[in-house]
GROMACS .gro file of C-alpha atoms in nm:
model
  225
    1UNK     CA    1   9.846  11.411  11.718
    2UNK     CA    2   9.656  11.648  11.942
    3UNK     CA    3   9.712  11.645  12.318
    4UNK     CA    4   9.555  11.843  12.602
    5UNK     CA    5   9.767  11.873  12.916
    6UNK     CA    6   9.576  11.965  13.234
    7UNK     CA    7   9.820  12.057  13.512
    8UNK     CA    8   9.820  12.338  13.768
    9UNK     CA    9  10.196  12.338  13.832
   10UNK     CA   10  10.290  12.591  13.566
   11UNK     CA   11  10.660  12.503  13.537
   12UNK     CA   12  10.578  12.136  13.484
   13UNK     CA   13  10.297  12.229  13.245
   14UNK     CA   14  10.537  12.429  13.029
   15UNK     CA   15  10.804  12.157  13.041
   16UNK     CA   16  10.554  11.897  12.922
   17UNK     CA   17  10.427  12.124  12.647
   18UNK     CA   18  10.777  12.203  12.521
   19UNK     CA   19  10.879  11.839  12.519
   20UNK     CA   20  10.568  11.712  12.340
   21UNK     CA   21  10.579  11.991  12.083
   22UNK     CA   22  10.940  11.892  12.021
   23UNK     CA   23  10.802  11.543  11.948
   24UNK     CA   24  10.576  11.695  11.678
   25UNK     CA   25  10.255  11.691  11.878
   26UNK     CA   26   9.999  11.971  11.878
   27UNK     CA   27   9.960  12.064  12.244
   28UNK     CA   28   9.694  12.263  12.427
   29UNK     CA   29   9.709  12.335  12.800
   30UNK     CA   30   9.478  12.410  13.092
   31UNK     CA   31   9.590  12.501  13.442
   32UNK     CA   32   9.262  12.475  13.634
   33UNK     CA   33   8.931  12.291  13.630
   34UNK     CA   34   8.728  12.558  13.447
   35UNK     CA   35   8.989  12.597  13.172
   36UNK     CA   36   8.992  12.221  13.128
   37UNK     CA   37   8.611  12.208  13.099
   38UNK     CA   38   8.617  12.481  12.835
   39UNK     CA   39   8.880  12.294  12.633
   40UNK     CA   40   8.708  11.955  12.633
   41UNK     CA   41   8.375  12.119  12.553
   42UNK     CA   42   8.511  12.298  12.249
   43UNK     CA   43   8.762  12.058  12.094
   44UNK     CA   44   8.840  11.692  12.035
   45UNK     CA   45   9.177  11.550  12.134
   46UNK     CA   46   9.366  11.229  12.068
   47UNK     CA   47   9.497  11.213  12.423
   48UNK     CA   48   9.460  11.399  12.753
   49UNK     CA   49   9.719  11.421  13.029
   50UNK     CA   50   9.523  11.497  13.347
   51UNK     CA   51   9.640  11.590  13.696
   52UNK     CA   52   9.403  11.482  13.973
   53UNK     CA   53   9.442  11.785  14.201
   54UNK     CA   54   9.325  12.099  14.021
   55UNK     CA   55   9.218  12.443  14.140
   56UNK     CA   56   8.836  12.452  14.172
   57UNK     CA   57   8.785  12.086  14.082
   58UNK     CA   58   8.917  11.736  14.030
   59UNK     CA   59   9.078  11.561  13.739
   60UNK     CA   60   8.853  11.265  13.815
   61UNK     CA   61   8.551  11.484  13.733
   62UNK     CA   62   8.712  11.583  13.402
   63UNK     CA   63   8.741  11.214  13.314
   64UNK     CA   64   8.377  11.155  13.410
   65UNK     CA   65   8.268  11.438  13.179
   66UNK     CA   66   8.480  11.305  12.893
   67UNK     CA   67   8.319  10.965  12.926
   68UNK     CA   68   7.973  11.125  12.939
   69UNK     CA   69   8.060  11.297  12.609
   70UNK     CA   70   8.158  10.954  12.468
   71UNK     CA   71   8.502  11.092  12.390
   72UNK     CA   72   8.741  10.850  12.220
   73UNK     CA   73   9.047  11.032  12.354
   74UNK     CA   74   9.310  10.839  12.544
   75UNK     CA   75   9.361  10.951  12.904
   76UNK     CA   76   9.674  10.949  13.119
   77UNK     CA   77   9.650  11.056  13.483
   78UNK     CA   78   9.958  11.225  13.627
   79UNK     CA   79   9.961  11.268  14.002
   80UNK     CA   80  10.181  11.297  14.309
   81UNK     CA   81   9.943  11.054  14.480
   82UNK     CA   82  10.093  10.707  14.524
   83UNK     CA   83   9.773  10.558  14.666
   84UNK     CA   84   9.665  10.230  14.510
   85UNK     CA   85   9.303  10.336  14.566
   86UNK     CA   86   9.355  10.647  14.349
   87UNK     CA   87   9.514  10.440  14.074
   88UNK     CA   88   9.231  10.188  14.079
   89UNK     CA   89   8.969  10.464  14.082
   90UNK     CA   90   9.130  10.642  13.788
   91UNK     CA   91   9.153  10.326  13.579
   92UNK     CA   92   8.801  10.216  13.671
   93UNK     CA   93   8.642  10.542  13.558
   94UNK     CA   94   8.813  10.524  13.220
   95UNK     CA   95   9.175  10.638  13.233
   96UNK     CA   96   9.417  10.433  13.021
   97UNK     CA   97   9.725  10.489  13.234
   98UNK     CA   98   9.843  10.638  13.565
   99UNK     CA   99  10.186  10.800  13.598
  100UNK     CA  100  10.320  10.903  13.939
  101UNK     CA  101  10.520  11.226  13.974
  102UNK     CA  102  10.805  11.284  13.932
  103UNK     CA  103  10.844  11.114  13.596
  104UNK     CA  104  11.068  11.142  13.291
  105UNK     CA  105  10.913  11.335  13.004
  106UNK     CA  106  11.041  11.069  12.765
  107UNK     CA  107  10.831  10.810  12.952
  108UNK     CA  108  10.521  11.028  12.929
  109UNK     CA  109  10.583  11.068  12.556
  110UNK     CA  110  10.620  10.691  12.513
  111UNK     CA  111  10.298  10.624  12.704
  112UNK     CA  112  10.105  10.878  12.495
  113UNK     CA  113  10.232  10.714  12.176
  114UNK     CA  114  10.137  10.372  12.310
  115UNK     CA  115   9.781  10.487  12.383
  116UNK     CA  116   9.747  10.650  12.042
  117UNK     CA  117   9.860  10.329  11.871
  118UNK     CA  118   9.622  10.120  12.080
  119UNK     CA  119   9.312  10.339  12.073
  120UNK     CA  120   9.337  10.547  11.759
  121UNK     CA  121   9.554  10.343  11.523
  122UNK     CA  122   9.434   9.994  11.624
  123UNK     CA  123   9.776   9.907  11.761
  124UNK     CA  124   9.963  10.002  11.445
  125UNK     CA  125  10.249  10.243  11.392
  126UNK     CA  126  10.183  10.242  11.018
  127UNK     CA  127   9.892  10.351  10.800
  128UNK     CA  128   9.881  10.254  10.434
  129UNK     CA  129   9.652  10.388  10.165
  130UNK     CA  130   9.728  10.249   9.822
  131UNK     CA  131  10.076  10.382   9.740
  132UNK     CA  132  10.091  10.604  10.051
  133UNK     CA  133  10.264  10.477  10.366
  134UNK     CA  134  10.255  10.679  10.690
  135UNK     CA  135  10.484  10.603  10.984
  136UNK     CA  136  10.319  10.768  11.283
  137UNK     CA  137  10.611  10.716  11.518
  138UNK     CA  138  10.874  10.860  11.285
  139UNK     CA  139  10.624  11.115  11.144
  140UNK     CA  140  10.729  11.028  10.789
  141UNK     CA  141  10.546  10.964  10.462
  142UNK     CA  142  10.655  10.758  10.163
  143UNK     CA  143  10.482  10.734   9.825
  144UNK     CA  144  10.579  10.453   9.591
  145UNK     CA  145  10.848  10.372   9.853
  146UNK     CA  146  11.007  10.715   9.816
  147UNK     CA  147  11.009  10.970  10.101
  148UNK     CA  148  10.793  11.282  10.071
  149UNK     CA  149  10.888  11.573  10.293
  150UNK     CA  150  10.582  11.728  10.458
  151UNK     CA  151  10.553  12.004  10.715
  152UNK     CA  152  10.398  11.919  11.051
  153UNK     CA  153  10.061  12.065  10.950
  154UNK     CA  154  10.067  11.891  10.611
  155UNK     CA  155  10.139  11.561  10.785
  156UNK     CA  156   9.848  11.614  11.027
  157UNK     CA  157   9.619  11.708  10.738
  158UNK     CA  158   9.709  11.392  10.547
  159UNK     CA  159   9.647  11.170  10.851
  160UNK     CA  160   9.316  11.344  10.922
  161UNK     CA  161   9.193  11.309  10.564
  162UNK     CA  162   9.289  10.941  10.532
  163UNK     CA  163   9.143  10.862  10.876
  164UNK     CA  164   8.814  11.010  10.750
  165UNK     CA  165   8.823  10.882  10.393
  166UNK     CA  166   8.496  10.899  10.199
  167UNK     CA  167   8.354  11.148  10.449
  168UNK     CA  168   8.277  11.510  10.367
  169UNK     CA  169   8.471  11.731  10.609
  170UNK     CA  170   8.373  12.095  10.650
  171UNK     CA  171   8.639  12.364  10.650
  172UNK     CA  172   8.546  12.449  11.007
  173UNK     CA  173   8.583  12.090  11.129
  174UNK     CA  174   8.928  12.064  10.969
  175UNK     CA  175   9.042  12.389  11.124
  176UNK     CA  176   8.903  12.304  11.468
  177UNK     CA  177   9.062  11.960  11.461
  178UNK     CA  178   9.408  12.073  11.358
  179UNK     CA  179   9.439  12.427  11.491
  180UNK     CA  180   9.199  12.410  11.787
  181UNK     CA  181   9.168  12.746  11.964
  182UNK     CA  182   9.431  12.908  11.739
  183UNK     CA  183   9.145  12.964  11.494
  184UNK     CA  184   9.042  13.261  11.705
  185UNK     CA  185   9.355  13.440  11.585
  186UNK     CA  186   9.255  13.441  11.217
  187UNK     CA  187   8.961  13.583  11.027
  188UNK     CA  188   8.969  13.368  10.711
  189UNK     CA  189   9.052  13.019  10.586
  190UNK     CA  190   9.328  13.141  10.358
  191UNK     CA  191   9.594  12.967  10.566
  192UNK     CA  192   9.402  12.636  10.534
  193UNK     CA  193   9.384  12.669  10.155
  194UNK     CA  194   9.760  12.725  10.145
  195UNK     CA  195   9.835  12.409  10.346
  196UNK     CA  196   9.596  12.200  10.135
  197UNK     CA  197   9.734  12.336   9.808
  198UNK     CA  198  10.089  12.256   9.916
  199UNK     CA  199   9.991  11.907  10.033
  200UNK     CA  200   9.814  11.832   9.705
  201UNK     CA  201  10.112  11.946   9.500
  202UNK     CA  202  10.361  11.738   9.697
  203UNK     CA  203  10.141  11.429   9.673
  204UNK     CA  204  10.080  11.467   9.301
  205UNK     CA  205  10.447  11.544   9.231
  206UNK     CA  206  10.525  11.213   9.403
  207UNK     CA  207  10.287  11.025   9.173
  208UNK     CA  208   9.960  11.020   9.369
  209UNK     CA  209   9.621  11.059   9.204
  210UNK     CA  210   9.420  11.353   9.334
  211UNK     CA  211   9.237  11.172   9.612
  212UNK     CA  212   9.137  11.499   9.781
  213UNK     CA  213   8.826  11.649   9.627
  214UNK     CA  214   8.687  11.996   9.696
  215UNK     CA  215   8.317  11.996   9.784
  216UNK     CA  216   8.187  12.333   9.674
  217UNK     CA  217   8.055  12.546   9.957
  218UNK     CA  218   8.127  12.280  10.221
  219UNK     CA  219   8.483  12.153  10.243
  220UNK     CA  220   8.679  11.848  10.132
  221UNK     CA  221   8.650  11.473  10.083
  222UNK     CA  222   8.930  11.216  10.057
  223UNK     CA  223   8.801  10.959   9.811
  224UNK     CA  224   8.912  10.596   9.793
  225UNK     CA  225   8.944  10.558   9.417
   0.00000   0.00000   0.00000
């Protein structure tokens, strides 16, 4: 689950990031309008947490740009503004929720999960694919009703592949989706190969067919056999 938090209060920004990462989310941050624009232009997210008042711009404008891009990301506005007009405006332009500061981080986490279930997972906590069962809330995987221990990145890879079954995914698209701007820190895909190799081995050791096919020179395809 990939979340972008846009907030100019740096202490709160870090608190939110730490809490959500502790809940096994991949979190990116932006502390002003221009940083936020750069992030949404370069990467796709499952959910955005957006403050209204930002240096050099407005969170409302960020939401407008997301909608213009036809983004499918969920959007939660966080704001110190209690005005009913602001809440109505935010919801009318496409936000899914509006949370007034101060708030409990556990509530923000619950609202993000609710939006993900509603928008991304069609209201379900569970995804099943033949013998594979994924619990998105607990971040667990079972195969033939037996638990399979995956790392956070392996779990995200599995969800991404199954969510895009029968589609050819390039190496770059996989990396950008799961590692976002961390890709700038590496100069090869060796780390991706390692995660995929480990995921394949764990799945096959648990009794799965090899659903994940390598497409030479392009990337990978999860096939529904």
